[in-house]
C-alpha cells in the first residue's frame, strides 16, 4: 500500500507541476501581468484535491463503502433499480457495479493519475479564466 501512495503522490506532483508551469509560461508571454497565473495555480490545486480526496468522499457519502453498499442510501436505491431492470441481478460493468468497485477498493493508480490530470487541468483553466483581468477599453 505504501508504494501505491508514493506513486500516486509523485504522479500528482508531476501533473500539477506541469499545469502550473504551463500557466506561468502563459503569463510570461503576455505583454502585461493579467493575474491569471495565481488563479491557475489555485484551480489546479483544487482540481487535484477533488480528484484524490473529493471523489472517494463523494462515493462514500452516496453509500458506496468499503464494506459494501450502505442500507437506505442512494447507492442502495441505484442497486435496487439496476437489479429490477436486469431481472434480479446487477450486471457486471454497469454503473452501480463500477461505483461499488471504486467505493470498496478505491481508484487504481492509473485512474487516479488520469482523474488528477483531467480535473487539475480543468481547474487550472477555470481558475485562470476567472482571475484574468480585463483590459480597459482604449479610446
PDB file of C-alpha atoms in Angstrom:
ATOM      1  CA  UNK A   1       0.000   0.000   0.000  1.00  0.00           C
ATOM      2  CA  UNK A   2       2.866   2.396   0.767  1.00  0.00           C
ATOM      3  CA  UNK A   3       4.350   2.087  -2.716  1.00  0.00           C
ATOM      4  CA  UNK A   4       0.988   2.891  -4.271  1.00  0.00           C
ATOM      5  CA  UNK A   5       0.618   6.053  -2.187  1.00  0.00           C
ATOM      6  CA  UNK A   6       4.115   7.213  -3.135  1.00  0.00           C
ATOM      7  CA  UNK A   7       3.460   6.531  -6.824  1.00  0.00           C
ATOM      8  CA  UNK A   8       0.196   8.480  -6.765  1.00  0.00           C
ATOM      9  CA  UNK A   9       1.852  11.368  -4.911  1.00  0.00           C
ATOM     10  CA  UNK A  10       4.684  11.551  -7.459  1.00  0.00           C
ATOM     11  CA  UNK A  11       2.286  11.430 -10.414  1.00  0.00           C
ATOM     12  CA  UNK A  12       0.085  14.090  -8.822  1.00  0.00           C
ATOM     13  CA  UNK A  13       3.039  16.387  -8.232  1.00  0.00           C
ATOM     14  CA  UNK A  14       4.234  15.931 -11.822  1.00  0.00           C
ATOM     15  CA  UNK A  15       0.814  16.656 -13.280  1.00  0.00           C
ATOM     16  CA  UNK A  16       0.139  19.641 -11.036  1.00  0.00           C
ATOM     17  CA  UNK A  17       3.636  20.987 -11.646  1.00  0.00           C
ATOM     18  CA  UNK A  18       3.265  20.780 -15.410  1.00  0.00           C
ATOM     19  CA  UNK A  19      -0.105  22.512 -15.230  1.00  0.00           C
ATOM     20  CA  UNK A  20       1.301  25.295 -13.077  1.00  0.00           C
ATOM     21  CA  UNK A  21       4.352  25.602 -15.332  1.00  0.00           C
ATOM     22  CA  UNK A  22       2.083  25.998 -18.354  1.00  0.00           C
ATOM     23  CA  UNK A  23       0.134  28.741 -16.595  1.00  0.00           C
ATOM     24  CA  UNK A  24       3.327  30.555 -15.647  1.00  0.00           C
ATOM     25  CA  UNK A  25       4.611  30.339 -19.221  1.00  0.00           C
ATOM     26  CA  UNK A  26       1.323  31.796 -20.440  1.00  0.00           C
ATOM     27  CA  UNK A  27       1.725  34.730 -18.054  1.00  0.00           C
ATOM     28  CA  UNK A  28       5.297  35.406 -19.207  1.00  0.00           C
ATOM     29  CA  UNK A  29       4.211  35.506 -22.838  1.00  0.00           C
ATOM     30  CA  UNK A  30       1.560  38.134 -22.226  1.00  0.00           C
ATOM     31  CA  UNK A  31       2.547  41.767 -22.540  1.00  0.00           C
ATOM     32  CA  UNK A  32       1.257  42.718 -19.107  1.00  0.00           C
ATOM     33  CA  UNK A  33       0.526  40.803 -15.948  1.00  0.00           C
ATOM     34  CA  UNK A  34      -3.086  39.730 -16.292  1.00  0.00           C
ATOM     35  CA  UNK A  35      -3.292  37.976 -12.904  1.00  0.00           C
ATOM     36  CA  UNK A  36      -4.335  34.599 -14.298  1.00  0.00           C
ATOM     37  CA  UNK A  37      -1.258  32.700 -13.063  1.00  0.00           C
ATOM     38  CA  UNK A  38      -2.286  32.542  -9.417  1.00  0.00           C
ATOM     39  CA  UNK A  39      -5.808  31.583 -10.458  1.00  0.00           C
ATOM     40  CA  UNK A  40      -4.404  28.716 -12.498  1.00  0.00           C
ATOM     41  CA  UNK A  41      -2.322  27.516  -9.546  1.00  0.00           C
ATOM     42  CA  UNK A  42      -5.297  27.633  -7.196  1.00  0.00           C
ATOM     43  CA  UNK A  43      -7.541  25.962  -9.770  1.00  0.00           C
ATOM     44  CA  UNK A  44      -5.030  23.164 -10.433  1.00  0.00           C
ATOM     45  CA  UNK A  45      -4.670  22.532  -6.705  1.00  0.00           C
ATOM     46  CA  UNK A  46      -8.424  22.418  -6.173  1.00  0.00           C
ATOM     47  CA  UNK A  47      -8.877  20.129  -9.182  1.00  0.00           C
ATOM     48  CA  UNK A  48      -6.185  17.718  -7.996  1.00  0.00           C
ATOM     49  CA  UNK A  49      -7.670  17.749  -4.497  1.00  0.00           C
ATOM     50  CA  UNK A  50     -11.096  16.907  -5.869  1.00  0.00           C
ATOM     51  CA  UNK A  51      -9.656  14.015  -7.820  1.00  0.00           C
ATOM     52  CA  UNK A  52      -7.726  12.495  -4.932  1.00  0.00           C
ATOM     53  CA  UNK A  53      -9.987  13.284  -1.985  1.00  0.00           C
ATOM     54  CA  UNK A  54     -13.339  14.552  -3.223  1.00  0.00           C
ATOM     55  CA  UNK A  55     -14.329  11.639  -5.452  1.00  0.00           C
ATOM     56  CA  UNK A  56     -13.804   8.900  -2.820  1.00  0.00           C
ATOM     57  CA  UNK A  57     -15.538  11.008  -0.151  1.00  0.00           C
ATOM     58  CA  UNK A  58     -18.453  11.693  -2.502  1.00  0.00           C
ATOM     59  CA  UNK A  59     -18.837   7.993  -3.334  1.00  0.00           C
ATOM     60  CA  UNK A  60     -18.808   7.148   0.370  1.00  0.00           C
ATOM     61  CA  UNK A  61     -21.490   9.761   1.001  1.00  0.00           C
ATOM     62  CA  UNK A  62     -23.642   8.159  -1.704  1.00  0.00           C
ATOM     63  CA  UNK A  63     -23.315   4.817   0.091  1.00  0.00           C
ATOM     64  CA  UNK A  64     -20.592   3.041  -1.895  1.00  0.00           C
ATOM     65  CA  UNK A  65     -18.388   1.977   1.034  1.00  0.00           C
ATOM     66  CA  UNK A  66     -15.564  -0.470   1.630  1.00  0.00           C
ATOM     67  CA  UNK A  67     -17.971  -2.750   3.491  1.00  0.00           C
ATOM     68  CA  UNK A  68     -20.492  -2.788   0.638  1.00  0.00           C
ATOM     69  CA  UNK A  69     -23.492  -0.709  -0.266  1.00  0.00           C
ATOM     70  CA  UNK A  70     -24.971   1.053   2.765  1.00  0.00           C
ATOM     71  CA  UNK A  71     -28.616   0.254   3.518  1.00  0.00           C
ATOM     72  CA  UNK A  72     -31.070   3.071   2.801  1.00  0.00           C
ATOM     73  CA  UNK A  73     -28.535   5.097   0.815  1.00  0.00           C
ATOM     74  CA  UNK A  74     -28.650   6.497  -2.703  1.00  0.00           C
ATOM     75  CA  UNK A  75     -26.372   3.603  -3.697  1.00  0.00           C
ATOM     76  CA  UNK A  76     -28.925   1.105  -2.354  1.00  0.00           C
ATOM     77  CA  UNK A  77     -31.664   2.737  -4.428  1.00  0.00           C
ATOM     78  CA  UNK A  78     -29.435   2.644  -7.510  1.00  0.00           C
ATOM     79  CA  UNK A  79     -28.655  -1.024  -6.898  1.00  0.00           C
ATOM     80  CA  UNK A  80     -32.334  -1.843  -6.468  1.00  0.00           C
ATOM     81  CA  UNK A  81     -33.261  -0.084  -9.712  1.00  0.00           C
ATOM     82  CA  UNK A  82     -30.432  -1.827 -11.580  1.00  0.00           C
ATOM     83  CA  UNK A  83     -31.442  -5.224 -10.203  1.00  0.00           C
ATOM     84  CA  UNK A  84     -35.087  -4.708 -11.168  1.00  0.00           C
ATOM     85  CA  UNK A  85     -34.080  -3.572 -14.669  1.00  0.00           C
ATOM     86  CA  UNK A  86     -31.848  -6.641 -15.124  1.00  0.00           C
ATOM     87  CA  UNK A  87     -34.291  -9.225 -13.819  1.00  0.00           C
ATOM     88  CA  UNK A  88     -32.867  -9.622 -10.312  1.00  0.00           C
ATOM     89  CA  UNK A  89     -29.135  -9.018 -10.545  1.00  0.00           C
ATOM     90  CA  UNK A  90     -26.743  -6.161 -11.125  1.00  0.00           C
ATOM     91  CA  UNK A  91     -24.914  -6.570 -14.427  1.00  0.00           C
ATOM     92  CA  UNK A  92     -21.128  -6.681 -14.337  1.00  0.00           C
ATOM     93  CA  UNK A  93     -19.669  -3.478 -15.724  1.00  0.00           C
ATOM     94  CA  UNK A  94     -22.808  -1.462 -15.022  1.00  0.00           C
ATOM     95  CA  UNK A  95     -22.608   1.954 -13.382  1.00  0.00           C
ATOM     96  CA  UNK A  96     -23.583   0.526  -9.989  1.00  0.00           C
ATOM     97  CA  UNK A  97     -21.009  -2.273 -10.259  1.00  0.00           C
ATOM     98  CA  UNK A  98     -18.197   0.109 -11.216  1.00  0.00           C
ATOM     99  CA  UNK A  99     -19.070   2.618  -8.472  1.00  0.00           C
ATOM    100  CA  UNK A 100     -19.224  -0.177  -5.899  1.00  0.00           C
ATOM    101  CA  UNK A 101     -15.834  -1.440  -7.028  1.00  0.00           C
ATOM    102  CA  UNK A 102     -14.342   2.045  -6.666  1.00  0.00           C
ATOM    103  CA  UNK A 103     -16.062   2.515  -3.297  1.00  0.00           C
ATOM    104  CA  UNK A 104     -14.754  -0.804  -1.991  1.00  0.00           C
ATOM    105  CA  UNK A 105     -11.219  -0.850  -3.403  1.00  0.00           C
ATOM    106  CA  UNK A 106     -10.574   2.774  -4.350  1.00  0.00           C
ATOM    107  CA  UNK A 107      -9.337   4.059  -7.663  1.00  0.00           C
ATOM    108  CA  UNK A 108      -6.380   2.419  -9.350  1.00  0.00           C
ATOM    109  CA  UNK A 109      -3.145   4.388  -9.722  1.00  0.00           C
ATOM    110  CA  UNK A 110      -3.860   4.899 -13.415  1.00  0.00           C
ATOM    111  CA  UNK A 111      -7.392   6.113 -12.750  1.00  0.00           C
ATOM    112  CA  UNK A 112      -6.150   8.487 -10.043  1.00  0.00           C
ATOM    113  CA  UNK A 113      -3.499   9.872 -12.370  1.00  0.00           C
ATOM    114  CA  UNK A 114      -5.974  10.346 -15.199  1.00  0.00           C
ATOM    115  CA  UNK A 115      -8.587  11.930 -12.965  1.00  0.00           C
ATOM    116  CA  UNK A 116      -5.974  14.192 -11.382  1.00  0.00           C
ATOM    117  CA  UNK A 117      -4.737  15.271 -14.812  1.00  0.00           C
ATOM    118  CA  UNK A 118      -8.229  15.979 -16.077  1.00  0.00           C
ATOM    119  CA  UNK A 119      -9.530  17.805 -13.005  1.00  0.00           C
ATOM    120  CA  UNK A 120      -6.226  19.594 -12.361  1.00  0.00           C
ATOM    121  CA  UNK A 121      -6.119  20.909 -15.930  1.00  0.00           C
ATOM    122  CA  UNK A 122      -9.799  21.857 -15.865  1.00  0.00           C
ATOM    123  CA  UNK A 123      -9.277  23.620 -12.534  1.00  0.00           C
ATOM    124  CA  UNK A 124      -6.248  25.496 -13.864  1.00  0.00           C
ATOM    125  CA  UNK A 125      -8.122  26.659 -16.949  1.00  0.00           C
ATOM    126  CA  UNK A 126     -11.147  27.703 -14.904  1.00  0.00           C
ATOM    127  CA  UNK A 127      -9.014  29.497 -12.312  1.00  0.00           C
ATOM    128  CA  UNK A 128      -7.066  31.353 -14.985  1.00  0.00           C
ATOM    129  CA  UNK A 129     -10.264  32.380 -16.729  1.00  0.00           C
ATOM    130  CA  UNK A 130     -11.940  33.571 -13.515  1.00  0.00           C
ATOM    131  CA  UNK A 131      -8.968  35.637 -12.358  1.00  0.00           C
ATOM    132  CA  UNK A 132      -7.943  37.123 -15.695  1.00  0.00           C
ATOM    133  CA  UNK A 133      -8.072  40.899 -15.603  1.00  0.00           C
ATOM    134  CA  UNK A 134      -9.835  42.501 -18.481  1.00  0.00           C
ATOM    135  CA  UNK A 135      -8.075  45.248 -20.413  1.00  0.00           C
ATOM    136  CA  UNK A 136      -9.780  48.623 -20.147  1.00  0.00           C
ATOM    137  CA  UNK A 137     -11.236  49.805 -23.429  1.00  0.00           C
ATOM    138  CA  UNK A 138      -8.920  52.079 -25.359  1.00  0.00           C
ATOM    139  CA  UNK A 139     -10.187  55.320 -26.812  1.00  0.00           C
TER     140      UNK A 139
END
